[in-house]
XYZ file of N, CA and C in Angstrom:
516
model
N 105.922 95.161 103.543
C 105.142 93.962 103.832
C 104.223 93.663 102.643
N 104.096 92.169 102.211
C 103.147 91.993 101.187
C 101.448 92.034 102.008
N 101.108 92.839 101.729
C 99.437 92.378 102.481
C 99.060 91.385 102.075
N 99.284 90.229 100.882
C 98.089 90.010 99.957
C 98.843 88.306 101.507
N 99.771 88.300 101.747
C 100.575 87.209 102.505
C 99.436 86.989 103.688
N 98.508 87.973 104.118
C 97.796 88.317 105.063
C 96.619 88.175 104.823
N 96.108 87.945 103.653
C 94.937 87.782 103.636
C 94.416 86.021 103.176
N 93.785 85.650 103.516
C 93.358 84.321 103.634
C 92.401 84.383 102.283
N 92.872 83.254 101.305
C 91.885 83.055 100.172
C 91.118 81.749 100.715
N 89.668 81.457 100.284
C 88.717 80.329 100.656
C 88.560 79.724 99.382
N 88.232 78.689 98.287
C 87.922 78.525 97.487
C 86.694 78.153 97.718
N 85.814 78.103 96.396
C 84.684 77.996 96.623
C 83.896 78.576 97.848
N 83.883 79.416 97.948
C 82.990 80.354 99.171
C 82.788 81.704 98.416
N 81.409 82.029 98.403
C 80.228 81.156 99.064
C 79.650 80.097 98.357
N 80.040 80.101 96.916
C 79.446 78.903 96.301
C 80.621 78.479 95.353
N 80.462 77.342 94.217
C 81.896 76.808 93.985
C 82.108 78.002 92.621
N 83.107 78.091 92.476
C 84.114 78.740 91.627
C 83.971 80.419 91.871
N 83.705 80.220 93.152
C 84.521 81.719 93.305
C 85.394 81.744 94.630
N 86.156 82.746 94.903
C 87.398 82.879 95.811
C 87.735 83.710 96.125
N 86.871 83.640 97.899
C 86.592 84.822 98.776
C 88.063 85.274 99.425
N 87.660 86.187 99.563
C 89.431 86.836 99.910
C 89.040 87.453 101.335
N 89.656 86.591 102.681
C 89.276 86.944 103.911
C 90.008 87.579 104.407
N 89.593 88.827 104.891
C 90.616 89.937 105.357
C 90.666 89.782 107.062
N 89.602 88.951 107.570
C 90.041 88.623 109.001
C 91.655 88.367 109.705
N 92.614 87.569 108.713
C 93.415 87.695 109.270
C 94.586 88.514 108.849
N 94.129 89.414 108.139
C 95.115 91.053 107.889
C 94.766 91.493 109.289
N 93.515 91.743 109.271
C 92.941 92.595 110.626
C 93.564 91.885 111.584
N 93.169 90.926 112.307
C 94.116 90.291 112.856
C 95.582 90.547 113.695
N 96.144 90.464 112.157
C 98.098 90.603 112.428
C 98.247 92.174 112.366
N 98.622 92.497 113.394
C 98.768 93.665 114.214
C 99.509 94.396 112.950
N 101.037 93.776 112.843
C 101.851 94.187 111.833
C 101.176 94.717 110.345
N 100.321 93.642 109.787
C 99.409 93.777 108.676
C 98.542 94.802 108.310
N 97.621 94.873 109.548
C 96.815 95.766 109.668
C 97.492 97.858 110.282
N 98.451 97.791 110.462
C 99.004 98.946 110.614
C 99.779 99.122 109.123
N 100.020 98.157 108.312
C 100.944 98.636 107.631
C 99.879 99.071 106.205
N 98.321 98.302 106.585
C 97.703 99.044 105.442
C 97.321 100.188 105.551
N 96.986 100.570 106.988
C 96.358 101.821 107.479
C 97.719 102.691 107.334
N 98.967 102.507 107.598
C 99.975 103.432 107.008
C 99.573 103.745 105.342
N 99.234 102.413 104.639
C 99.339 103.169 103.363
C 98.619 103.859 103.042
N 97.286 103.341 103.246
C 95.698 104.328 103.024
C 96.469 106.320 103.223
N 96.784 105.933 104.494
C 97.477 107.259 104.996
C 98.029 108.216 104.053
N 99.256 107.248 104.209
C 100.442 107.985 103.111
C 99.503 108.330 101.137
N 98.564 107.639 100.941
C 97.832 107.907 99.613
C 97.031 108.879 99.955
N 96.948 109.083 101.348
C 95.658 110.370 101.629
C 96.133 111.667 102.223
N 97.627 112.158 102.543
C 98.107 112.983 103.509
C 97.928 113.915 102.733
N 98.100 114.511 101.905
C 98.058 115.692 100.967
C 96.813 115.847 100.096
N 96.195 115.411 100.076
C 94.358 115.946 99.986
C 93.686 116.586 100.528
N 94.023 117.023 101.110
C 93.359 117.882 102.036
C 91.488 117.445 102.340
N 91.576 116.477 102.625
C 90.076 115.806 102.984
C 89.734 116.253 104.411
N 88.487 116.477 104.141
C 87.202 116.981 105.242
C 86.569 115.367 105.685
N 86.141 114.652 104.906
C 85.395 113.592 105.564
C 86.035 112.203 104.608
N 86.034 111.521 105.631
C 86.074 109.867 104.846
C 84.839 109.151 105.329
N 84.454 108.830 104.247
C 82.964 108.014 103.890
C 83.571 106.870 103.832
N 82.805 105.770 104.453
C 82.710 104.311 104.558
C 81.731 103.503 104.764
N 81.260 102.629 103.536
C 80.357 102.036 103.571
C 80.414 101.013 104.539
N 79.173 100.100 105.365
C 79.205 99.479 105.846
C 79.400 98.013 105.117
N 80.034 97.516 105.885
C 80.680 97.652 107.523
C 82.029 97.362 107.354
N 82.920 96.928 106.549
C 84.183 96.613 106.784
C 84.942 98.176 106.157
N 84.113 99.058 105.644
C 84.649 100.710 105.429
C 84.795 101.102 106.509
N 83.681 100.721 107.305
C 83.642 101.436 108.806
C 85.433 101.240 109.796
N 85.973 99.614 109.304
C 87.095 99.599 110.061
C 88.353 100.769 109.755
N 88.400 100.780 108.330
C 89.616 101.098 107.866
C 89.059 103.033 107.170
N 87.955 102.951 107.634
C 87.875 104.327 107.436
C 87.606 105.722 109.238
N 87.675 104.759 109.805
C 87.707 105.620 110.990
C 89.581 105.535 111.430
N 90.017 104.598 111.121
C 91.574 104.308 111.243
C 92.436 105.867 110.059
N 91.833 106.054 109.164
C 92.368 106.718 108.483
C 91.567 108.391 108.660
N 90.644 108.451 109.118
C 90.354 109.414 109.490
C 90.766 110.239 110.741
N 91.011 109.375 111.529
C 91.872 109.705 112.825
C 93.299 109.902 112.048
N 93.916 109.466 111.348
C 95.406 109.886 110.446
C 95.540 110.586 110.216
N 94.848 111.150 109.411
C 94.655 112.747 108.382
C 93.649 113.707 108.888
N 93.118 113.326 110.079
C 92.363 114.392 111.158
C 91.213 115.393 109.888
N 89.857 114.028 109.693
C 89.380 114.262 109.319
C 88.274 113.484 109.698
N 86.984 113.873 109.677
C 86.017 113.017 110.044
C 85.614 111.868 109.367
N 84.836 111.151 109.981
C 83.888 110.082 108.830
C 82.668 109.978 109.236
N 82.271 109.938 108.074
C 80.603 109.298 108.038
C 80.342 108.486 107.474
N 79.397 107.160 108.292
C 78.833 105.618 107.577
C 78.179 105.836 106.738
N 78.387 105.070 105.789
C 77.184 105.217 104.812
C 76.588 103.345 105.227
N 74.841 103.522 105.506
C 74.683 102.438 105.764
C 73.553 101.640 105.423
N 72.905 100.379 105.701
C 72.046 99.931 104.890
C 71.054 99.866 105.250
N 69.344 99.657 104.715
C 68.418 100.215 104.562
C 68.047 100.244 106.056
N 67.466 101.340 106.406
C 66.504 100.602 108.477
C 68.123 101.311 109.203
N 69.014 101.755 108.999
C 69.946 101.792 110.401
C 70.396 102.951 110.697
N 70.065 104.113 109.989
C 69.728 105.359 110.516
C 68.640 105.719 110.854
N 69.213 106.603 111.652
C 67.594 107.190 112.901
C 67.169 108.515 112.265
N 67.923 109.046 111.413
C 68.000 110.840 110.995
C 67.525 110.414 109.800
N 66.892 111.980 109.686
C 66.823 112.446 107.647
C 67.446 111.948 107.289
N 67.519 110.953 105.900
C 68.459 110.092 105.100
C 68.099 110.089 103.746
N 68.902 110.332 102.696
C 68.562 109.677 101.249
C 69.167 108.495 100.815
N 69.191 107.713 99.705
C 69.338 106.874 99.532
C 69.575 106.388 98.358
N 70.622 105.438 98.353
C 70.724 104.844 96.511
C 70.890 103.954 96.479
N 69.921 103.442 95.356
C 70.009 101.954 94.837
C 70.679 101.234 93.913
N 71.493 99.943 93.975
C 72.372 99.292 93.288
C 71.654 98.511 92.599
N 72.629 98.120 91.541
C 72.059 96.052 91.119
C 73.163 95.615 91.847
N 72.688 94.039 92.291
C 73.532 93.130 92.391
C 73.186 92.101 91.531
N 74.203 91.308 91.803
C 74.363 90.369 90.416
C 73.008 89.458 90.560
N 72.471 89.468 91.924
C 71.221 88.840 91.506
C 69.713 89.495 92.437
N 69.631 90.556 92.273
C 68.826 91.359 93.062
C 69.225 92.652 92.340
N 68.927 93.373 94.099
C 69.252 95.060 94.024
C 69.122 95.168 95.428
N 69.980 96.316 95.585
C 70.325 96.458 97.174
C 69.685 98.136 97.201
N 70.430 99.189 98.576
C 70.626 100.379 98.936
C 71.172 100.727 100.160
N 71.906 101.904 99.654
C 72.615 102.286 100.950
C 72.355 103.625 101.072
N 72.528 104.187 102.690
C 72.287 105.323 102.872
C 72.801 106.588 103.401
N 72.506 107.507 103.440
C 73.411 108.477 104.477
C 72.567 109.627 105.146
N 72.972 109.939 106.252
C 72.099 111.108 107.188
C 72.399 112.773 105.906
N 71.171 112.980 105.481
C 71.083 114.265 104.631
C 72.385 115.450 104.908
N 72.493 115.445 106.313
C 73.334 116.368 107.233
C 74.686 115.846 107.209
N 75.075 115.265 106.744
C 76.058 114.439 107.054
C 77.370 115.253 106.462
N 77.274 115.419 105.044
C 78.010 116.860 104.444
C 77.346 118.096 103.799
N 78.730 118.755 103.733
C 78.152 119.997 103.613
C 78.645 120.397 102.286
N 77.864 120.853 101.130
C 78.018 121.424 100.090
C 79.477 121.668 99.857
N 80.509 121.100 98.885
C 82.285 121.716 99.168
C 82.830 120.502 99.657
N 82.565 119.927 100.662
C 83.427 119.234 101.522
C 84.051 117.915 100.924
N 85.209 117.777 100.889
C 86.342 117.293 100.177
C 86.323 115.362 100.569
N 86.213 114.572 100.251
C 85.874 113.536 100.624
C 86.327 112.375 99.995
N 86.822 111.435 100.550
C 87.240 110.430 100.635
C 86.769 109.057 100.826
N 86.700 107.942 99.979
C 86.189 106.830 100.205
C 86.948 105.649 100.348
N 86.481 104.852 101.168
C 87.404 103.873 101.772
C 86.016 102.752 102.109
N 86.907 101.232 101.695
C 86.267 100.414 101.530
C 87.307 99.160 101.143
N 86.902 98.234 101.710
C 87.436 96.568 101.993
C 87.877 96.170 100.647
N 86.817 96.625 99.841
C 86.990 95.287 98.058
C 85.939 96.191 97.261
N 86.788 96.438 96.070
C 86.586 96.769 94.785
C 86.564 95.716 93.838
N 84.990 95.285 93.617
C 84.903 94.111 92.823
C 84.144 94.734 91.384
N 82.735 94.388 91.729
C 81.816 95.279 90.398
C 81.675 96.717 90.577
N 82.279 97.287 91.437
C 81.799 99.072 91.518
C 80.754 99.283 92.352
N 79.645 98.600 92.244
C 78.143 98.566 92.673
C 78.006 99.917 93.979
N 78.830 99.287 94.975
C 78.723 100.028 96.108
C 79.698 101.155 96.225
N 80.230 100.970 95.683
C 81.704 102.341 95.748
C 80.633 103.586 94.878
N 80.330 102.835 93.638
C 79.917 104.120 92.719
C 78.490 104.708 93.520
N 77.465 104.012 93.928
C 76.138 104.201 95.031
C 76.745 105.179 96.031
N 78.043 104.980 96.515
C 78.337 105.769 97.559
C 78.603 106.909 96.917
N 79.450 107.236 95.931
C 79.712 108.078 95.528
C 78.739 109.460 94.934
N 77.460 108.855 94.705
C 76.406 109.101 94.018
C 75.369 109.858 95.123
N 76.001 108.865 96.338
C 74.918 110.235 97.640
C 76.183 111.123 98.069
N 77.154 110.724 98.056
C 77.746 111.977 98.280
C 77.671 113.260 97.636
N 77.959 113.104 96.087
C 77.427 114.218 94.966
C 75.897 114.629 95.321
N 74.635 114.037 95.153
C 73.773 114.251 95.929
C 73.472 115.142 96.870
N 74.471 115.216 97.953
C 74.997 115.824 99.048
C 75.667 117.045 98.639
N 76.380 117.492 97.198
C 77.027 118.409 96.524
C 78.379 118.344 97.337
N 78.796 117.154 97.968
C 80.147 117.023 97.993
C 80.983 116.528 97.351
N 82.387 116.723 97.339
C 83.178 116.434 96.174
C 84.383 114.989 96.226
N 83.956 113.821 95.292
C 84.565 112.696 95.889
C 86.184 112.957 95.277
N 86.738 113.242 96.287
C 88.364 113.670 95.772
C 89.184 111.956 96.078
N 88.966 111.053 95.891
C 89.452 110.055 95.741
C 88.635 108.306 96.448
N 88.798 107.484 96.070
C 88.353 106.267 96.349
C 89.229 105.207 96.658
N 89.220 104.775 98.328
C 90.126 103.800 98.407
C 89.794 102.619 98.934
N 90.439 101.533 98.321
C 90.049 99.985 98.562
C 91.635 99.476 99.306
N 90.861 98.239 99.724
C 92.037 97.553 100.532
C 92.272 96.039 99.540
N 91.583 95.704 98.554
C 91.755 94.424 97.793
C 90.535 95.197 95.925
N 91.641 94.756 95.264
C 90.611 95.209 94.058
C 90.561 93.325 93.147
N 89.574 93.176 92.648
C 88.948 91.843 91.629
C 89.045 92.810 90.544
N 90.312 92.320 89.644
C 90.391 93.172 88.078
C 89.763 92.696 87.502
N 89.321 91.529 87.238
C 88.785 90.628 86.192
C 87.259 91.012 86.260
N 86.385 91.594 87.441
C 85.300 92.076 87.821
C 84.781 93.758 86.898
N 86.040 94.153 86.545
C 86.334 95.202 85.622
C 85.219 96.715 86.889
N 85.364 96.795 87.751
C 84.360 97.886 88.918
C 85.306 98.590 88.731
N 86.392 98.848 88.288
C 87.384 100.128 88.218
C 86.334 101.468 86.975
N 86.454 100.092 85.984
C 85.628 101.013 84.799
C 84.140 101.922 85.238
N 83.421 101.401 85.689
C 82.809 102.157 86.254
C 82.773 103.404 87.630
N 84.190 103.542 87.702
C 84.581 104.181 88.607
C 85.444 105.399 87.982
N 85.652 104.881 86.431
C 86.771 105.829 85.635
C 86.758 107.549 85.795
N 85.966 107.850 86.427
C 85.884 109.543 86.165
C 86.432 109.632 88.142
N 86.924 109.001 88.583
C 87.395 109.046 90.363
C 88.863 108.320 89.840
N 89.575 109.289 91.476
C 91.067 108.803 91.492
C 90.818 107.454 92.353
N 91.085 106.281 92.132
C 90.887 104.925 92.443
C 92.209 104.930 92.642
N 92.721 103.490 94.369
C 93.708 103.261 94.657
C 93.221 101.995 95.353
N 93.905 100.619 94.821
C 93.572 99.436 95.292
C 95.361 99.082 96.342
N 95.138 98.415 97.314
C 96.347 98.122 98.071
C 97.014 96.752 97.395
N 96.343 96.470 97.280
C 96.357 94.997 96.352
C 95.656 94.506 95.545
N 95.533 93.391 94.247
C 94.770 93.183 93.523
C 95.148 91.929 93.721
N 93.866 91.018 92.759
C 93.887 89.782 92.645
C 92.686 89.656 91.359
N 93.079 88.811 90.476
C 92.383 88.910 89.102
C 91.007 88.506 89.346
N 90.722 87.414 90.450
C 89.232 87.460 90.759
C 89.025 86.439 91.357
């Protein structure tokens, strides 16, 4: 199946000359949405992963789907105010601000083999932040997975020292 057939492009959204890539109706089509969570799968069966990390909120879909696959846990990583527990925290730029995301201190354990999963690989911003409390955490990011990568956004490069796997791309 082509996913990319499944995903709905908007032009101009949110403002003009850019082109949001809506994954509502992958999720959606039953067919679509099983056949990415097969792949995530099949890229993750032999890793032997302990936890899949997913940033909020569209990590949260496709990383509890793949954690139930490879019978491994997950933990949210989430944004500022929405954990109740001990939490640390890391801060991004965005292209016109700065953000942070977070995770319960407890969440891993020193060793534990880990996996990232996430909607869109555009500037890195949030993939590499995640990656950064996990190490933090002294866990080990044994791979990074997206469901849509923006090449032209170049967030791979800053990701270069992680095994990166996009399901699809689109130049931007």
């Amino acid at each position: 199946m082509n996913l990319k057939d499944t995903i709905r492009v908007i032009p101009d959204f949110p403002e003009e000359g850019i082109s949001f890539k809506d994954i509502t109706t992958l999720l959606k089509d039953k067919d679509a949405l099983k056949d990415a969570i097969d792949q995530f799968t099949e890229l993750a069966k032999d890793l032997k992963i302990d936890l899949v990390v997913g940033p909020e909120a569209r990590g949260f879909i496709f990383g509890t789907a793949l954690a139930y696959n490879i019978h491994a846990g997950f933990v949210p990583i989430r944004k500022p105010g929405k954990l109740p527990h001990k939490k640390i925290s890391q801060e991004y730029v965005l292209e016109y601000g700065k953000d942070s995301l977070e995770i319960h201190e407890d969440s891993i354990t020193p060793g534990q083999r880990i996996l990232i999963i996430d909607d869109l690989l555009a500037t890195g911003g949030t993939l590499l932040s995640t990656a950064r409390l996990i190490e933090q955490l002294q866990g080990e990011v044994v791979s990074i997975m997206t469901l849509i990568e923006l090449t032209d956004l170049k967030g791979r490069d800053k990701l270069e020292k992680y095994d990166v796997h996009s399901l699809v791309s689109y130049p931007y």
